[in-house]
Structures are given as structure tokens and as C-alpha cells.
XYZ file of N, CA and C in Angstrom:
549
model
N 0.627 -1.149 0.122
C -0.366 0.309 -0.120
C 0.671 1.200 -0.196
N 0.191 2.519 -0.697
C 1.419 3.684 -0.964
C 1.098 4.064 0.477
N 1.913 4.868 0.927
C 1.593 5.685 1.887
C 0.358 7.147 1.902
N 0.482 7.425 0.853
C -0.384 8.814 0.247
C -1.453 8.100 0.335
N -2.125 6.690 0.131
C -3.975 5.939 0.354
C -4.118 5.712 1.487
N -3.125 6.293 2.665
C -3.958 6.159 3.920
C -4.442 7.693 4.434
N -5.899 7.045 5.532
C -6.274 8.353 5.799
C -5.473 8.786 6.950
N -5.010 7.288 7.546
C -4.581 7.573 9.481
C -4.056 6.144 9.566
N -2.972 6.357 10.496
C -2.607 4.434 10.638
C -1.593 5.105 12.280
N -2.021 4.305 12.979
C -0.961 4.326 14.551
C 0.290 4.365 13.713
N 1.253 5.219 14.523
C 2.540 5.668 14.264
C 3.391 4.518 15.638
N 2.556 4.711 16.564
C 3.364 4.068 18.110
C 2.845 2.751 17.908
N 4.088 1.882 16.835
C 4.193 0.318 16.460
C 5.411 -0.192 16.531
N 5.313 -1.646 17.011
C 6.295 -2.421 16.806
C 6.240 -2.702 15.645
N 7.740 -3.824 15.009
C 7.429 -4.574 13.857
C 6.918 -5.953 14.243
N 6.609 -6.288 12.798
C 5.536 -7.341 12.368
C 6.838 -8.737 12.928
N 6.092 -9.505 14.195
C 6.619 -10.995 14.397
C 6.357 -11.917 13.864
N 6.745 -13.579 14.138
C 6.127 -14.676 13.682
C 5.542 -15.006 14.681
N 4.690 -16.011 14.490
C 4.094 -16.790 15.642
C 4.458 -18.411 15.384
N 5.148 -18.692 14.102
C 5.353 -19.712 13.986
C 4.415 -20.857 14.037
N 4.747 -21.911 14.751
C 3.441 -23.368 13.706
C 2.320 -22.893 15.068
N 2.918 -22.138 16.317
C 2.412 -21.826 17.565
C 1.081 -21.119 17.713
N -0.459 -21.367 17.641
C -1.495 -20.890 17.725
C -1.929 -20.100 18.996
N -0.992 -18.841 18.653
C -0.734 -17.891 19.455
C -1.409 -16.239 19.463
N -1.880 -16.338 18.074
C -2.247 -15.170 17.200
C -3.021 -14.012 18.285
N -3.659 -14.898 19.200
C -4.940 -14.181 20.096
C -3.762 -13.516 20.986
N -2.453 -13.875 21.337
C -1.425 -13.338 22.057
C -0.895 -12.595 21.928
N -0.524 -12.702 20.302
C 0.530 -11.131 19.643
C 0.082 -10.021 19.543
N -1.809 -10.366 19.378
C -2.538 -8.765 18.939
C -2.904 -8.180 20.047
N -3.180 -9.119 21.389
C -3.329 -8.006 22.581
C -2.310 -7.515 23.185
N -0.858 -8.237 23.071
C 0.336 -7.897 23.336
C 0.503 -6.375 21.597
N 0.458 -6.976 20.908
C 0.883 -5.289 20.010
C -0.004 -3.849 20.558
N -1.580 -4.547 20.915
C -2.354 -3.241 21.582
C -1.706 -3.027 22.923
N -1.013 -3.381 23.185
C -0.792 -2.929 24.380
C 1.092 -2.268 24.282
N 1.877 -2.675 23.266
C 2.907 -1.994 23.184
C 2.686 -0.422 22.448
N 1.701 -0.332 21.555
C 0.969 0.851 21.088
C 0.381 1.626 22.345
N -0.205 1.121 22.985
C -0.896 1.952 24.250
C 0.143 2.805 25.154
N 1.119 1.540 25.512
C 2.158 2.340 26.208
C 2.705 3.010 25.613
N 3.358 2.868 24.553
C 4.352 3.801 23.574
C 3.368 5.416 23.453
N 2.363 5.447 23.004
C 1.418 6.531 23.242
C 1.232 7.646 24.875
N 1.321 6.507 25.580
C 0.949 7.069 26.911
C 2.742 7.486 27.314
N 3.434 6.374 27.028
C 5.041 7.332 28.244
C 6.123 7.418 26.929
N 5.676 7.434 25.305
C 6.445 7.695 24.611
C 7.654 6.911 24.410
N 7.352 5.739 24.793
C 8.514 4.405 25.062
C 8.154 3.261 24.363
N 8.326 2.882 22.617
C 8.381 1.800 21.981
C 9.074 0.729 22.571
N 8.222 -0.238 22.908
C 9.282 -1.475 23.583
C 8.230 -2.812 23.237
N 9.131 -3.527 22.659
C 8.800 -5.384 22.444
C 8.127 -5.419 24.030
N 7.035 -6.274 23.911
C 6.824 -6.389 25.161
C 6.459 -8.248 25.335
N 6.497 -9.274 26.256
C 6.633 -10.361 25.850
C 5.222 -11.062 25.759
N 4.798 -12.030 24.422
C 4.273 -12.886 24.200
C 4.141 -14.276 25.495
N 5.516 -14.406 25.255
C 5.529 -15.958 26.179
C 5.149 -15.636 27.584
N 5.362 -14.593 28.210
C 4.259 -14.338 29.567
C 3.150 -14.948 29.580
N 2.448 -14.174 28.975
C 0.908 -14.370 29.098
C 0.789 -15.873 28.111
N 1.712 -16.678 27.398
C 1.496 -18.006 27.255
C 1.554 -18.812 28.425
N 2.665 -18.895 28.528
C 2.958 -19.410 29.978
C 2.209 -19.145 31.482
N 1.851 -18.316 31.390
C 0.756 -17.668 33.136
C -0.420 -17.867 32.704
N -1.005 -17.953 31.493
C -2.309 -18.056 31.655
C -2.985 -19.884 31.081
N -1.912 -20.170 30.785
C -1.918 -21.639 29.932
C -2.773 -22.686 30.443
N -4.413 -23.069 30.577
C -5.316 -23.839 30.925
C -5.627 -23.079 32.107
N -5.829 -21.871 32.492
C -6.583 -20.748 33.059
C -6.226 -19.302 32.594
N -6.745 -19.070 31.419
C -8.514 -19.340 30.953
C -7.864 -19.700 29.337
N -6.534 -19.565 29.019
C -6.456 -19.850 27.760
C -5.632 -21.620 27.203
N -5.294 -21.764 26.034
C -4.892 -23.300 26.179
C -3.268 -23.111 25.010
N -2.946 -21.855 25.177
C -1.021 -22.173 25.163
C -1.386 -21.783 23.436
N -0.736 -22.909 23.038
C -0.370 -22.773 21.340
C -1.451 -23.327 19.957
N -2.575 -23.456 20.993
C -3.945 -24.128 20.625
C -5.057 -23.048 20.418
N -4.885 -22.022 21.333
C -5.878 -21.298 21.694
C -6.313 -20.551 21.935
N -7.453 -19.093 22.310
C -7.615 -18.429 23.730
C -7.922 -17.203 23.159
N -8.390 -16.163 24.057
C -8.970 -14.993 23.840
C -7.914 -13.990 24.194
N -7.958 -12.306 23.405
C -7.219 -11.578 23.483
C -7.568 -11.214 24.645
N -9.314 -10.959 25.076
C -9.415 -10.257 26.248
C -9.162 -10.791 27.882
N -9.017 -12.364 27.530
C -8.363 -12.914 28.917
C -6.885 -12.667 28.414
N -6.094 -11.956 28.053
C -4.439 -11.658 27.694
C -4.556 -10.153 28.537
N -5.431 -9.314 28.007
C -5.502 -8.032 28.220
C -6.132 -8.000 30.173
N -7.066 -8.581 30.574
C -7.595 -9.261 31.573
C -6.366 -9.620 32.950
N -5.463 -10.725 31.840
C -4.549 -10.996 32.747
C -3.338 -9.765 32.955
N -3.325 -8.795 32.020
C -2.887 -7.796 32.574
C -2.777 -6.422 33.077
N -4.153 -6.753 33.782
C -4.685 -5.933 34.406
C -3.947 -5.867 35.906
N -3.738 -7.166 36.213
C -3.600 -7.879 37.175
C -2.025 -7.913 37.615
N -1.548 -8.019 36.380
C 0.201 -8.302 36.837
C 0.481 -7.212 35.492
N 2.065 -6.968 36.011
C 3.048 -5.954 34.585
C 3.334 -7.005 33.723
N 3.652 -6.452 32.561
C 4.299 -7.094 31.316
C 5.820 -7.347 31.291
N 6.192 -7.925 31.174
C 7.882 -8.025 31.315
C 8.449 -7.707 29.732
N 9.288 -7.321 29.030
C 10.097 -7.013 27.997
C 10.557 -8.263 27.168
N 9.976 -8.372 26.218
C 10.458 -9.335 25.053
C 11.911 -9.572 26.019
N 12.672 -8.609 25.542
C 14.133 -9.364 25.968
C 13.984 -10.246 27.683
N 13.219 -9.792 28.367
C 13.294 -10.669 29.645
C 12.474 -11.504 29.482
N 11.406 -12.113 28.712
C 10.297 -13.227 28.582
C 10.316 -13.454 27.407
N 11.643 -13.964 26.374
C 11.620 -14.136 24.782
C 10.460 -15.437 24.676
N 9.960 -14.886 23.417
C 9.148 -16.062 22.795
C 9.913 -17.400 22.533
N 9.067 -18.671 23.347
C 9.971 -19.756 22.715
C 9.388 -20.794 22.770
N 7.880 -20.629 22.198
C 7.087 -21.909 21.296
C 7.182 -21.622 19.970
N 8.078 -21.268 19.298
C 7.537 -21.099 17.696
C 7.300 -22.136 17.080
N 7.944 -23.644 17.132
C 7.497 -24.309 16.832
C 6.974 -25.551 17.694
N 5.953 -24.860 18.610
C 5.095 -25.614 19.442
C 5.839 -26.557 20.625
N 6.715 -25.922 20.758
C 7.779 -26.640 22.173
C 6.515 -27.052 23.374
N 6.771 -27.512 24.075
C 6.104 -27.173 25.223
C 6.322 -26.318 25.771
N 5.020 -25.806 26.832
C 4.705 -24.366 27.412
C 5.473 -24.028 29.023
N 6.460 -23.437 28.777
C 7.685 -23.356 29.818
C 6.543 -22.882 30.697
N 6.697 -23.339 32.570
C 5.805 -22.587 33.738
C 6.260 -21.288 33.109
N 4.972 -20.537 34.084
C 5.153 -19.242 34.528
C 6.213 -18.482 35.351
N 7.038 -17.619 35.222
C 7.860 -17.249 35.954
C 7.587 -15.485 36.104
N 8.041 -15.275 37.512
C 8.025 -13.478 37.437
C 9.322 -13.086 36.876
N 8.900 -11.670 36.128
C 10.013 -11.193 35.236
C 9.826 -9.472 35.994
N 10.479 -8.737 35.969
C 10.754 -7.223 35.920
C 9.412 -6.827 35.104
N 8.998 -6.463 35.564
C 7.544 -5.485 34.563
C 7.872 -3.871 33.485
N 7.637 -3.990 32.748
C 7.657 -2.869 32.152
C 5.965 -1.874 31.920
N 5.373 -2.553 31.785
C 4.171 -1.542 32.201
C 2.709 -2.880 32.462
N 1.611 -1.962 32.705
C 0.594 -2.504 32.977
C -0.785 -2.395 32.127
N -1.457 -2.531 31.946
C -2.886 -2.309 31.636
C -4.446 -2.065 32.443
N -4.833 -0.370 32.112
C -5.407 -0.203 33.328
C -6.769 -0.651 33.146
N -7.281 -1.224 31.497
C -8.900 -0.958 31.396
C -8.812 -1.930 30.196
N -10.132 -2.730 30.387
C -10.507 -3.186 29.251
C -11.727 -2.658 28.230
N -11.814 -1.597 27.033
C -13.364 -1.770 26.224
C -13.175 -2.559 25.011
N -14.309 -2.468 24.976
C -14.740 -3.883 23.870
C -15.376 -2.036 22.874
N -14.852 -1.855 22.152
C -15.807 -1.400 20.793
C -16.908 -1.881 20.228
N -17.711 -0.729 20.026
C -19.164 -1.182 18.949
C -18.500 -1.533 17.545
N -19.561 -2.695 17.082
C -19.147 -2.965 15.667
C -19.857 -1.952 14.551
N -19.196 -0.733 15.003
C -19.592 0.124 13.911
C -18.353 1.297 13.551
N -18.158 1.103 12.416
C -16.842 1.680 11.691
C -16.474 2.986 12.137
N -17.487 3.804 11.949
C -16.690 5.187 12.625
C -16.018 5.423 14.013
N -16.948 4.612 15.201
C -16.386 4.539 16.496
C -15.107 3.526 16.268
N -15.103 2.367 15.504
C -13.549 1.706 15.551
C -12.207 3.011 14.867
N -12.976 3.863 13.784
C -11.788 4.714 13.649
C -11.228 5.731 14.999
N -12.399 6.202 15.219
C -12.048 6.803 16.166
C -11.389 6.532 17.447
N -11.866 4.916 18.059
C -11.118 4.475 18.896
C -9.767 4.306 18.380
N -9.612 4.294 17.463
C -7.975 3.585 16.763
C -7.092 4.818 16.980
N -7.744 6.003 16.665
C -6.788 7.185 16.528
C -6.914 7.837 18.247
N -7.618 7.320 18.629
C -7.404 8.338 20.220
C -7.097 7.214 21.240
N -7.052 5.573 21.216
C -6.806 5.002 22.246
C -5.196 3.692 21.481
N -5.135 3.728 20.200
C -4.595 2.992 19.630
C -5.001 1.532 18.859
N -4.631 0.820 18.434
C -4.864 -0.274 17.554
C -5.877 -1.046 18.328
N -6.504 -1.506 17.476
C -7.940 -2.471 17.977
C -7.651 -4.064 17.410
N -7.797 -5.118 18.339
C -7.773 -6.604 18.370
C -8.716 -6.710 17.617
N -9.190 -7.769 16.643
C -10.354 -8.107 15.642
C -9.706 -9.586 15.212
N -11.293 -10.096 15.396
C -10.901 -11.533 14.847
C -11.622 -11.758 13.772
N -10.993 -12.269 12.713
C -11.360 -12.914 11.156
C -10.785 -14.072 11.163
N -11.687 -14.994 9.513
C -11.585 -15.829 8.964
C -10.200 -15.560 8.724
N -9.223 -16.582 8.981
C -7.918 -16.375 8.118
C -7.973 -17.187 6.540
N -9.044 -17.812 6.252
C -9.171 -18.649 5.144
C -8.098 -18.281 4.150
N -9.148 -16.582 3.985
C -8.257 -15.531 2.350
C -6.872 -15.213 3.046
N -6.539 -15.162 3.986
C -5.211 -14.803 4.023
C -3.790 -15.997 3.596
N -4.806 -16.839 3.488
C -3.689 -17.985 3.535
C -3.098 -18.346 1.597
N -4.136 -17.394 1.009
C -3.527 -17.085 -0.519
C -3.017 -15.554 -0.905
N -2.994 -15.168 -0.114
C -2.963 -13.301 -0.003
C -1.904 -13.181 -1.007
N -1.991 -12.413 -1.631
C -1.379 -12.007 -2.732
C -1.244 -10.266 -3.145
N -1.695 -9.670 -2.533
C -1.823 -7.732 -2.354
C -3.680 -7.411 -2.458
N -3.452 -6.387 -2.564
C -5.112 -5.853 -2.707
C -6.009 -5.787 -1.467
N -6.849 -5.636 -1.765
C -8.464 -5.737 -0.530
C -8.703 -7.311 -0.890
N -8.899 -7.560 0.782
C -9.765 -9.216 0.918
C -11.533 -8.260 0.858
N -11.883 -9.139 -0.104
C -13.322 -9.106 0.525
C -14.100 -10.288 0.788
N -14.377 -10.426 2.486
C -14.761 -11.813 2.848
C -15.639 -11.077 4.177
N -17.177 -12.058 3.907
C -18.090 -11.851 5.128
C -17.317 -12.291 6.510
N -16.661 -12.856 6.609
C -15.642 -13.087 7.884
C -16.909 -14.086 8.883
N -17.681 -15.033 8.653
C -18.720 -15.479 9.446
C -18.002 -15.985 10.408
N -16.053 -16.769 10.070
C -15.877 -18.021 10.447
C -14.559 -17.440 11.355
N -14.341 -17.138 12.647
C -13.295 -16.385 13.651
C -12.615 -17.361 13.575
N -11.623 -17.342 12.966
C -10.774 -18.031 12.941
C -8.473 -17.964 13.587
N -8.606 -16.527 13.390
C -7.602 -15.478 13.514
C -7.572 -14.569 13.958
N -6.956 -13.944 15.038
C -6.662 -12.492 15.591
C -5.694 -11.353 14.312
N -6.263 -10.282 14.427
C -5.322 -9.014 13.265
C -5.214 -7.943 14.647
N -4.391 -7.463 14.747
C -4.461 -5.986 14.606
C -5.152 -5.125 13.972
N -6.001 -4.498 13.999
C -5.871 -2.692 13.123
C -5.223 -1.966 13.742
N -4.478 -1.443 12.368
C -3.555 -0.459 12.492
C -3.746 0.733 12.221
N -4.981 0.883 10.838
C -5.032 1.792 10.137
C -6.185 1.913 9.060
N -6.307 2.572 8.450
C -7.695 2.365 7.597
C -7.399 3.811 6.130
N -7.814 3.178 4.811
C -7.863 4.577 3.877
C -8.976 3.804 3.246
N -8.780 4.701 1.659
C -9.695 4.839 1.183
C -8.981 5.097 -0.160
N -8.193 4.338 -1.027
C -7.720 4.165 -2.352
C -8.435 3.717 -3.380
N -9.333 2.911 -3.423
C -10.467 2.809 -4.446
C -11.297 2.626 -4.092
N -11.453 1.898 -2.454
C -12.517 1.998 -1.818
C -12.092 1.821 -0.262
N -12.934 2.420 0.246
C -12.536 1.900 2.355
C -11.995 0.799 2.228
N -10.941 0.750 3.418
C -10.416 -0.551 3.711
C -9.839 -0.746 4.957
N -9.599 -1.307 5.792
C -8.852 -1.339 6.793
C -7.286 -1.711 6.602
N -6.486 -1.547 7.605
C -5.007 -2.031 7.594
C -4.735 -2.534 8.645
N -4.281 -4.107 8.599
C -3.938 -4.672 9.546
C -2.667 -5.239 9.424
N -2.026 -5.717 11.000
C -0.836 -6.418 11.225
C -0.970 -7.209 11.477
N -0.322 -8.422 10.734
C -0.227 -9.957 11.435
C 0.541 -10.506 11.757
N 0.778 -11.553 12.492
C 1.691 -12.424 13.050
C 2.176 -13.803 12.474
N 2.332 -14.064 10.862
C 2.731 -14.445 10.362
C 4.272 -14.071 9.924
N 5.448 -13.207 10.487
C 6.105 -13.119 9.460
C 6.129 -11.459 9.024
N 7.543 -11.123 8.075
C 7.484 -9.585 7.204
C 7.491 -10.147 6.075
N 7.890 -12.135 5.581
C 7.613 -12.220 4.169
C 6.799 -12.841 3.295
């Protein structure tokens, strides 16, 4: 996408990461939102730990590399500080066994969890007031993605992504950050 087609995008955003074979998208995008909120509020962009919440919410309430919910990740960080990626690195790229939860120095904490109405204008306003949004989509159209705008009803929610912007090139569209690497 060419920058001139963007109406708006979140500037306070870490780079794209790769979840590997682990089904941990629900963590990557909750943490991406927390990273951006931290940068917006504190002026410091940091890569925060995905592994911490995979280990510390495993089987209660999330399921490690098998599935989980981003709202449960954010709820966890309302009661616990989140460590940096450097202090608590991602170790389950190839679905290795989930290591036990460890206490590490924290970088930030979440104050609240807000759900946004399924209204595009409200989503746009929230995006630029508070930072990126976690949304659930049907990942099937992404598997063969070559570029451009995907048109899908997204009725089968199988994957989480982060909405980081929107544009109006030839038609209105959302810009998302995925966790399948940069290639």
C-alpha cells in the first residue's frame, strides 16, 4: 500500500513478529495493542513479552498454542505487569512444551479493557484515540493473499489481527498487522 492512500494509521507500533506454528495469534495482538498504548502514553516503544501470557494463562483460561482469547490476555495484564520481550522471550515458535510461568521485571500494566462497538466510525475514532484494535477474522482468505483488498464476510472467526489503520484508495479498507512474519 502506498502511504498517500492512508487516511490514518497508528505510528506507535512495533514491527511484525512471527508466531510460527504456535496458535498464539490471540496473544500477539493483545500484546501489540498494549505495546502501542504504552508508547502513546509514555513515549517509549518496547517489544513486550508474548511468552509471559502464554505461560501464565496456560489452561486458565487460555490454551497455549492451541487457542485463546485476547480479552483474557488483557485481563491478565490488568492484574500483572508485562515483561519485555528481551526479559521473557518467545520460546514456543515450533509448538515446544509450554514453560512454567515466571516472575520477571515488568514494563507496564493495563488500566482497563474496553470493547468497541461494531461500528466503523466508532472503530476509527477509537483507533486514533487509544491505539490499535484487536479483531477476529476468518484466516482462510489470508492463506493465499497476494496483495490488495480482501473481500470476505468473515463469518468463521479463526484468527486475531491488529487493526492499525484505514484508507480509501479505490474503496474504504482497514489496514491490519498480522503475526505470520514479514515475508
